[in-house]
Coordinates of C-alpha atoms in Angstrom, one line a residue:
M221 CA 35.6 -66.7 352.9
D222 CA 35.0 -64.6 356.1
A223 CA 34.6 -61.0 355.2
D224 CA 32.9 -57.8 356.4
R225 CA 31.6 -57.1 352.8
S226 CA 31.5 -59.0 349.6
L227 CA 31.6 -57.8 346.0
D228 CA 30.7 -59.9 342.9
C229 CA 32.7 -58.8 339.8
T230 CA 32.1 -61.9 337.8
G231 CA 31.7 -61.1 334.1
L232 CA 33.5 -57.8 334.4
V233 CA 36.8 -57.1 332.7
C234 CA 39.8 -55.0 333.5
P235 CA 39.8 -52.4 335.0
L236 CA 36.2 -52.7 336.4
P237 CA 36.8 -55.3 339.1
V238 CA 39.6 -53.2 340.7
L239 CA 37.7 -49.9 340.3
R240 CA 34.6 -51.4 342.0
A241 CA 36.7 -52.9 344.8
R242 CA 38.5 -49.5 345.3
K243 CA 35.1 -47.8 345.6
V244 CA 33.8 -50.3 348.2
L245 CA 37.1 -50.3 350.2
S246 CA 37.0 -46.5 350.4
G247 CA 33.8 -46.8 352.4
M248 CA 35.1 -49.4 354.8
A249 CA 37.1 -48.9 358.0
P250 CA 40.8 -49.8 358.2
G251 CA 41.2 -53.5 359.0
Q252 CA 37.9 -54.6 357.6
V253 CA 38.0 -57.3 355.0
L254 CA 36.4 -57.3 351.5
A255 CA 35.8 -60.5 349.6
V256 CA 35.8 -60.2 345.8
S257 CA 34.9 -62.7 343.2
A258 CA 36.0 -62.1 339.6
T259 CA 36.3 -64.1 336.3
D260 CA 38.7 -61.8 334.4
P261 CA 41.9 -63.8 333.8
A262 CA 43.9 -60.6 334.6
A263 CA 42.3 -60.2 338.0
P264 CA 45.1 -61.9 340.0
R265 CA 47.8 -59.7 338.6
D266 CA 45.5 -56.6 338.8
F267 CA 44.6 -57.2 342.5
D268 CA 48.2 -57.8 343.4
A269 CA 49.3 -54.5 341.9
F270 CA 46.3 -52.6 343.3
C271 CA 46.8 -53.8 346.9
A272 CA 50.5 -53.0 346.8
A273 CA 49.9 -49.5 345.4
A274 CA 47.0 -48.7 347.7
G275 CA 48.4 -50.0 350.9
H276 CA 45.9 -52.8 351.3
T277 CA 46.7 -56.4 352.2
L278 CA 45.8 -59.3 349.9
L279 CA 45.1 -61.9 352.5
D280 CA 44.5 -64.8 350.1
R281 CA 43.3 -65.7 346.7
E282 CA 41.8 -68.9 345.3
E283 CA 40.6 -70.1 341.9
R284 CA 37.7 -72.5 341.5
D285 CA 36.1 -73.3 338.2
G286 CA 37.3 -70.1 336.5
V287 CA 36.2 -67.9 339.3
F288 CA 38.9 -66.1 341.3
G289 CA 38.2 -65.2 345.0
F290 CA 40.2 -62.6 346.8
R291 CA 40.1 -61.4 350.4
I292 CA 41.5 -57.9 350.9
R293 CA 42.1 -56.2 354.2
R294 CA 41.7 -52.4 354.0
G295 CA 44.8 -50.5 354.8
G296 CA 44.9 -47.6 357.2

């Protein structure tokens, strides 16, 4: 995943992955991309809702061996 920053949230449960992503994104410029990895089964739903509410774009997500990967473009 190509990204400007990355965040490892494996082992964390809701709401920590979204809270940590929100903190990192707040320090990024609009248009930059954050890659997040998480193992919480609720993460796909949580990141969908977070991006929609915060004005960010969820570029893609994947799941491999129980680890979810997300690429989020910071909104402006």
